[in-house]
PDB file of C-alpha atoms in Angstrom:
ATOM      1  CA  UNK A1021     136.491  99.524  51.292  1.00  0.00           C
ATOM      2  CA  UNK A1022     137.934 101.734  48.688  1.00  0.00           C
ATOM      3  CA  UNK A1023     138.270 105.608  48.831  1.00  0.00           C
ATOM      4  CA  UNK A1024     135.273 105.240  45.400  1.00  0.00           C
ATOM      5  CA  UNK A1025     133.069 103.550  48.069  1.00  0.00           C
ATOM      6  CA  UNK A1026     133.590 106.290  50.947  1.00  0.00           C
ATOM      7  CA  UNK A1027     130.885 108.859  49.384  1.00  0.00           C
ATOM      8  CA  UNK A1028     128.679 106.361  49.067  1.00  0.00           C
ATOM      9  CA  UNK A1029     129.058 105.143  52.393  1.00  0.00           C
ATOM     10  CA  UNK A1030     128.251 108.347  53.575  1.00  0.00           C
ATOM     11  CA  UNK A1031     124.888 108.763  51.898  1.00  0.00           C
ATOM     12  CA  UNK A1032     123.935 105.182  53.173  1.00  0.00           C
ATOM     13  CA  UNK A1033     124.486 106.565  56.249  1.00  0.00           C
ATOM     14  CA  UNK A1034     121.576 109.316  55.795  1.00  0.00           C
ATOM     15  CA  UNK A1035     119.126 107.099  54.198  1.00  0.00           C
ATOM     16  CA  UNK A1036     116.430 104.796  55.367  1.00  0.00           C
ATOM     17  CA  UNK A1037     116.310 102.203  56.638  1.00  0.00           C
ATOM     18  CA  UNK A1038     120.438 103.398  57.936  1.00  0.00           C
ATOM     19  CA  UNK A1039     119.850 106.452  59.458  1.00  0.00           C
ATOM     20  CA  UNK A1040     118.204 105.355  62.633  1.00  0.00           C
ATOM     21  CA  UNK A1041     121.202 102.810  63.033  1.00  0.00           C
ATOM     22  CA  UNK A1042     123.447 104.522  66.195  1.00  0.00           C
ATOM     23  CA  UNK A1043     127.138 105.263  64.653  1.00  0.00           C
ATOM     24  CA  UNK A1044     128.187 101.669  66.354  1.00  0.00           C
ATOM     25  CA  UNK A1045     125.730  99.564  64.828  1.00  0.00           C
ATOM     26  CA  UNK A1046     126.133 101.161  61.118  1.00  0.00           C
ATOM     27  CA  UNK A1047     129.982 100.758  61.201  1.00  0.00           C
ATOM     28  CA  UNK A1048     129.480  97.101  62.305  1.00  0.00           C
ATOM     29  CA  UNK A1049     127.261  96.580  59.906  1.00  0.00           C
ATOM     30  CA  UNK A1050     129.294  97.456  57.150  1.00  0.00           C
ATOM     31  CA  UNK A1051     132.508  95.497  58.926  1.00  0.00           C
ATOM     32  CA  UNK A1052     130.252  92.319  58.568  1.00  0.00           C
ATOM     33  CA  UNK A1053     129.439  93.091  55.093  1.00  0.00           C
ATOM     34  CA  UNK A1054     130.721  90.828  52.090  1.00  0.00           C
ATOM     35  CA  UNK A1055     131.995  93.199  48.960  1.00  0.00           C
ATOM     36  CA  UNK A1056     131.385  91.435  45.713  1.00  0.00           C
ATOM     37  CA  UNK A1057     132.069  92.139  42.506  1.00  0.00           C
ATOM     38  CA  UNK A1058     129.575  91.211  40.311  1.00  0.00           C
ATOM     39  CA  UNK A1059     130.020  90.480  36.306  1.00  0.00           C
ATOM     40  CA  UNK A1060     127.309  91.633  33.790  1.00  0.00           C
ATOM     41  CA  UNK A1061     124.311  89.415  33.167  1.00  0.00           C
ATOM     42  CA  UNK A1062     124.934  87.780  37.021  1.00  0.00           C
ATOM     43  CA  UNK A1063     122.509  86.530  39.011  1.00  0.00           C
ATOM     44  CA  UNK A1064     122.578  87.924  42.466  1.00  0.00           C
ATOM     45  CA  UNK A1065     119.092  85.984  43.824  1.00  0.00           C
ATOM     46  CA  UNK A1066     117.088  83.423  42.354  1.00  0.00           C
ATOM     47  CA  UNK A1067     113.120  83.135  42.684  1.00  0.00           C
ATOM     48  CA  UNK A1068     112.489  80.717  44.659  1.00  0.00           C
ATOM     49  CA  UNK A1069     115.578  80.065  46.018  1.00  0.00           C
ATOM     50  CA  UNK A1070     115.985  79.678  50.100  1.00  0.00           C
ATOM     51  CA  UNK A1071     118.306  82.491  51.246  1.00  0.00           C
ATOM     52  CA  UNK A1072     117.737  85.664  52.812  1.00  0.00           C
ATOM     53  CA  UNK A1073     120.835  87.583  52.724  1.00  0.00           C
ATOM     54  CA  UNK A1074     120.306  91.586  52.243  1.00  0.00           C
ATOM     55  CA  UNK A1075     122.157  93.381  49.523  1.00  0.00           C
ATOM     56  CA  UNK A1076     123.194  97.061  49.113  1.00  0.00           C
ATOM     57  CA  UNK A1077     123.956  98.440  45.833  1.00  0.00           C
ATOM     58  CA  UNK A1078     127.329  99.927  45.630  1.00  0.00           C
ATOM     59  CA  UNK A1079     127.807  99.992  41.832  1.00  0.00           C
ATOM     60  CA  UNK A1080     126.216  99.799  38.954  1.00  0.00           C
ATOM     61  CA  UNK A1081     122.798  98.675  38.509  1.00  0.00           C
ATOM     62  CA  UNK A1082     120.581  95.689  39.052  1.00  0.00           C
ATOM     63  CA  UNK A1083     116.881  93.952  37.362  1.00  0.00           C
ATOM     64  CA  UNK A1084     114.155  92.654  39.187  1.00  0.00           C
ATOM     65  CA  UNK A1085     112.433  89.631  37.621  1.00  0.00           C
ATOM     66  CA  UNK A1086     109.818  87.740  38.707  1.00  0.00           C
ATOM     67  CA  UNK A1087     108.403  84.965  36.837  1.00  0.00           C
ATOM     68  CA  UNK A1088     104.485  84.638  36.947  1.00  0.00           C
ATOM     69  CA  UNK A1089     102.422  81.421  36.078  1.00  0.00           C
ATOM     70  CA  UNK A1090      99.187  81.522  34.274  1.00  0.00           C
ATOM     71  CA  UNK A1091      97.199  78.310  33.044  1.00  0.00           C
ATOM     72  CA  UNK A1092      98.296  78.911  29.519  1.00  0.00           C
ATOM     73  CA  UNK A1093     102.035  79.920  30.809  1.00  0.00           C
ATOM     74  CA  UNK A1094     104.672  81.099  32.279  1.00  0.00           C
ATOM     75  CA  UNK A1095     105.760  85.055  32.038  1.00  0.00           C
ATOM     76  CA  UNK A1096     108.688  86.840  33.277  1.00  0.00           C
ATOM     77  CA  UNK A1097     108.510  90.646  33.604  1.00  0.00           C
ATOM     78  CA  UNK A1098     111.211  93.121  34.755  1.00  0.00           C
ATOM     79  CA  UNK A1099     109.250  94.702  38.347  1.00  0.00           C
ATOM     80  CA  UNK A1100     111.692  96.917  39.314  1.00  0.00           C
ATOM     81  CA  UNK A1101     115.488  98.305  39.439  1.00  0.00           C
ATOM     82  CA  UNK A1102     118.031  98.892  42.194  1.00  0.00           C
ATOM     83  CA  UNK A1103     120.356 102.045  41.911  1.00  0.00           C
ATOM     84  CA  UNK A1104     123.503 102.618  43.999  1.00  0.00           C
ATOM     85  CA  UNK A1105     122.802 103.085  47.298  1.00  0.00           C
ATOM     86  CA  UNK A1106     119.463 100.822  47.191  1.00  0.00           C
ATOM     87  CA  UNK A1107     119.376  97.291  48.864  1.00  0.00           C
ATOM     88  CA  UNK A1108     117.250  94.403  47.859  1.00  0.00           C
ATOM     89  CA  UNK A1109     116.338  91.445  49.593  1.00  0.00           C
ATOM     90  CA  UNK A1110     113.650  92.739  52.393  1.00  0.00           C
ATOM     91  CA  UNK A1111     111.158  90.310  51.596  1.00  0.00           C
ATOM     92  CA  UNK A1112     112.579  87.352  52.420  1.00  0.00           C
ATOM     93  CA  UNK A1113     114.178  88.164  55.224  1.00  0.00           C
ATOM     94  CA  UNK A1114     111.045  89.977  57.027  1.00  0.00           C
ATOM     95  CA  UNK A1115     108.771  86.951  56.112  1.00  0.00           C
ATOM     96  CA  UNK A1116     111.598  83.881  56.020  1.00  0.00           C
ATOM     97  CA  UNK A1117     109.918  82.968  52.593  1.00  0.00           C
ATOM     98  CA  UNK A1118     111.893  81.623  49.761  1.00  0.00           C
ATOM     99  CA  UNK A1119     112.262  84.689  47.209  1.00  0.00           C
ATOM    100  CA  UNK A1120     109.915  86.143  45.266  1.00  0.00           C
ATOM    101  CA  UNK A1121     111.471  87.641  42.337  1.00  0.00           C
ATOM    102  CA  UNK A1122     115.701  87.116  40.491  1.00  0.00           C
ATOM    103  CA  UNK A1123     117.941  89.781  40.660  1.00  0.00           C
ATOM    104  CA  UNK A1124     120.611  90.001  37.898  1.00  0.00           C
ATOM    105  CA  UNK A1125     123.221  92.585  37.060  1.00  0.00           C
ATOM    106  CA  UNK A1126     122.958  94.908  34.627  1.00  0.00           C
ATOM    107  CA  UNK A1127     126.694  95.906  33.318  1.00  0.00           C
ATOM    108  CA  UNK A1128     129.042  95.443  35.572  1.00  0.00           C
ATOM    109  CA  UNK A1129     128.601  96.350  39.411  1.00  0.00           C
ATOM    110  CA  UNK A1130     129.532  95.900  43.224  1.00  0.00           C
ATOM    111  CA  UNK A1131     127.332  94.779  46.222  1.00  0.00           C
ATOM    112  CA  UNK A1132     127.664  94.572  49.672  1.00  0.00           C
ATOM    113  CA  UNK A1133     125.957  91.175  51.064  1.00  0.00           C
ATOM    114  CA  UNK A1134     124.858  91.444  54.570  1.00  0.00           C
ATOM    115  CA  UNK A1135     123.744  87.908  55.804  1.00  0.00           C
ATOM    116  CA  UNK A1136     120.234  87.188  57.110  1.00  0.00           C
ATOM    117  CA  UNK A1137     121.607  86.871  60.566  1.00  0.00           C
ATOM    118  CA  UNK A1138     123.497  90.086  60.908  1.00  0.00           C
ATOM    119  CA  UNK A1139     120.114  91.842  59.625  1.00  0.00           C
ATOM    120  CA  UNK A1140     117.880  89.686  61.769  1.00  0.00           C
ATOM    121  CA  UNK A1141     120.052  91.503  64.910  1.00  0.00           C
ATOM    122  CA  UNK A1142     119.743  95.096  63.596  1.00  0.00           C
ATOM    123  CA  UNK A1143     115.606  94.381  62.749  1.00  0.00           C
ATOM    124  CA  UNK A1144     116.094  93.170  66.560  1.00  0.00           C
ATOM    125  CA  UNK A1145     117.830  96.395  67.528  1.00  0.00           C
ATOM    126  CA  UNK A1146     115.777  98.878  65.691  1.00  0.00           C
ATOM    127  CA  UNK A1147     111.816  98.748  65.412  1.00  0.00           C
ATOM    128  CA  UNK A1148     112.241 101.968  63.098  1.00  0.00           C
ATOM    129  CA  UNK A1149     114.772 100.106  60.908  1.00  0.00           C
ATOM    130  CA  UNK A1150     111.994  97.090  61.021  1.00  0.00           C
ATOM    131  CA  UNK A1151     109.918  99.640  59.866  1.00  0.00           C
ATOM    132  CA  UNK A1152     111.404 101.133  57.064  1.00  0.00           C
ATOM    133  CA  UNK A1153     112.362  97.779  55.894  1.00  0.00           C
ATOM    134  CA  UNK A1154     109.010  96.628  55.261  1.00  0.00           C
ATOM    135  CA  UNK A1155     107.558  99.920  53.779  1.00  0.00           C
ATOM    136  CA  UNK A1156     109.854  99.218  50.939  1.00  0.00           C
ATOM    137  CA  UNK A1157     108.644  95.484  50.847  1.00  0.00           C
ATOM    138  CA  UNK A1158     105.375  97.018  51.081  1.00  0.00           C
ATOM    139  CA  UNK A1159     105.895  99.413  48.363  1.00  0.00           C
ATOM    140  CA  UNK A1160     107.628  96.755  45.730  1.00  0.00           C
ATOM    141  CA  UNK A1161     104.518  93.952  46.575  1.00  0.00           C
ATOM    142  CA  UNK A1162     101.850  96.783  45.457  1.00  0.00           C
ATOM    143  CA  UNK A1163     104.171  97.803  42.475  1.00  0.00           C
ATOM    144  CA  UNK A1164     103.957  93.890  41.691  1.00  0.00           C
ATOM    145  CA  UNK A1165     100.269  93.368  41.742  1.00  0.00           C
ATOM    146  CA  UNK A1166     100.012  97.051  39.458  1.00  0.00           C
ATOM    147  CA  UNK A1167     102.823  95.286  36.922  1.00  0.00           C
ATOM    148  CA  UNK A1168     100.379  91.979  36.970  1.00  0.00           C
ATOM    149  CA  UNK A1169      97.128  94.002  35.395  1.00  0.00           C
ATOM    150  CA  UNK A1170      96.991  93.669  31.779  1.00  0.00           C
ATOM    151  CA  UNK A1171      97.054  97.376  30.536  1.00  0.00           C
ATOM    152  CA  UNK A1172     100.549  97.678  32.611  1.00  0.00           C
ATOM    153  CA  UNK A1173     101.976  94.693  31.767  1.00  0.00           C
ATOM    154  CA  UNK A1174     102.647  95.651  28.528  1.00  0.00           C
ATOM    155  CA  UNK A1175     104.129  99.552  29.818  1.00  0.00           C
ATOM    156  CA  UNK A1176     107.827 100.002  30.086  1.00  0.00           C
ATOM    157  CA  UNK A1177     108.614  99.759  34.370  1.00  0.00           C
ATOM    158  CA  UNK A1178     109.435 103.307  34.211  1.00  0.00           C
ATOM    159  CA  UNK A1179     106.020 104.513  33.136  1.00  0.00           C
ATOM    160  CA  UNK A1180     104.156 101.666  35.616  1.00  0.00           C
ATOM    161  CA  UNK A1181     106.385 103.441  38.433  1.00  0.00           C
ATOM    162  CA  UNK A1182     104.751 106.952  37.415  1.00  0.00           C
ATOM    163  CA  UNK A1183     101.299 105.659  37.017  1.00  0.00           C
ATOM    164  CA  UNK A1184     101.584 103.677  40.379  1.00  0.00           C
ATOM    165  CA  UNK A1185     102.867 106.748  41.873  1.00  0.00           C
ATOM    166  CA  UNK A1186      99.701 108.980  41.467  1.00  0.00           C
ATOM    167  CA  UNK A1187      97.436 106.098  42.296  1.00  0.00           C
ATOM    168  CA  UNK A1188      95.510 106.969  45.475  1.00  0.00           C
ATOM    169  CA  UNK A1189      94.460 103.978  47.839  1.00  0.00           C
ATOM    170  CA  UNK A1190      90.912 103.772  49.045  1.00  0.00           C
ATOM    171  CA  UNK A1191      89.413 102.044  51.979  1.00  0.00           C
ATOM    172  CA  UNK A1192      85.978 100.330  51.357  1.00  0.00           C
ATOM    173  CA  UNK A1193      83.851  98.558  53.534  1.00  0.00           C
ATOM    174  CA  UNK A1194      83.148  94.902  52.757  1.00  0.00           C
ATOM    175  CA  UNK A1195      80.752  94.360  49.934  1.00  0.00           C
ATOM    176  CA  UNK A1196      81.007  97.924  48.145  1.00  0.00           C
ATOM    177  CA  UNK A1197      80.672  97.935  44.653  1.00  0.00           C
ATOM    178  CA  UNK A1198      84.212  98.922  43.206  1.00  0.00           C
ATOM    179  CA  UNK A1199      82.812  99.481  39.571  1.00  0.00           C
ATOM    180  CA  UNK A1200      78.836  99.201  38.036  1.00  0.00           C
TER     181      UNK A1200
END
């Protein structure tokens, strides 16, 4: 931990899915927690791949990719981006599927990796933590289906957040016409 890291520590502290954590189990969660530095270009999780370790942001900035198949072929589009202070990694670890989309440095950056098992204890600990934790899964698997429509495919992710954003969901009954 370095006295550049302290601040940020601090806000982790106040955001979700850390600020239900009691004092005890946020301090030994960042005790447990690997700090790696991570070179441009590096990729931090692989689609498909088995693991569910969380990560936390510390520096930097990171791409999401996730690599769709068609019947004519295969595309990769950027779905989102992780800021300091922003983890990544929810998906697989709430479900214990392989993961859905790469993550890969942009510039040069630092991580904390928190291992599946560690997290699997505090999602034991914390229902509200369990809960927070899958409204962001929640939140990046609609943001995936929007990226997947033709008109927004093309969009850069910054204007697909802003039209997601001010999209209003609707319940409908089974069999109601959605468009004439």
């Amino acid at each position: 931990m370095t006295t550049a890291t302290l601040p940020l520590y601090a806000q982790l502290r106040d955001r979700m899915p850390f600020s239900c954590l009691s004092d005890f189990q946020f301090t030994s969660l960042l005790a447990s927690a690997r700090h790696e530095d991570v070179p441009n270009g590096a990729v931090l999780i692989e689609q498909g791949a088995p693991d569910r370790d969380f990560l936390i942001l510390l520096e930097g900035e990171l791409e999401i990719r996730r690599r769709y198949l068609s019947s004519s072929n295969a595309e990769e589009l950027e779905v989102g981006r992780v800021l300091p202070g922003q983890g990544v990694g929810e998906f697989a670890l709430l479900l214990g599927v392989p993961r859905q989309a790469s993550v890969r440095a942009v510039g040069p950056s630092k991580v904390l990796r928190i291992d599946s098992e560690r997290m699997e204890e505090l999602l034991a600990w914390s229902q509200r933590f369990a809960d927070d934790l899958r409204d962001t899964a929640g939140f990046r698997t609609r943001m995936n289906l929007v990226r997947q429509v033709a008109p927004f495919r093309q969009l850069p992710l910054e204007r697909v957040r802003m039209a997601f954003e001010c999209m209003q969901p609707l319940e409908l009954k089974a069999g109601a016409t959605v468009v004439r």
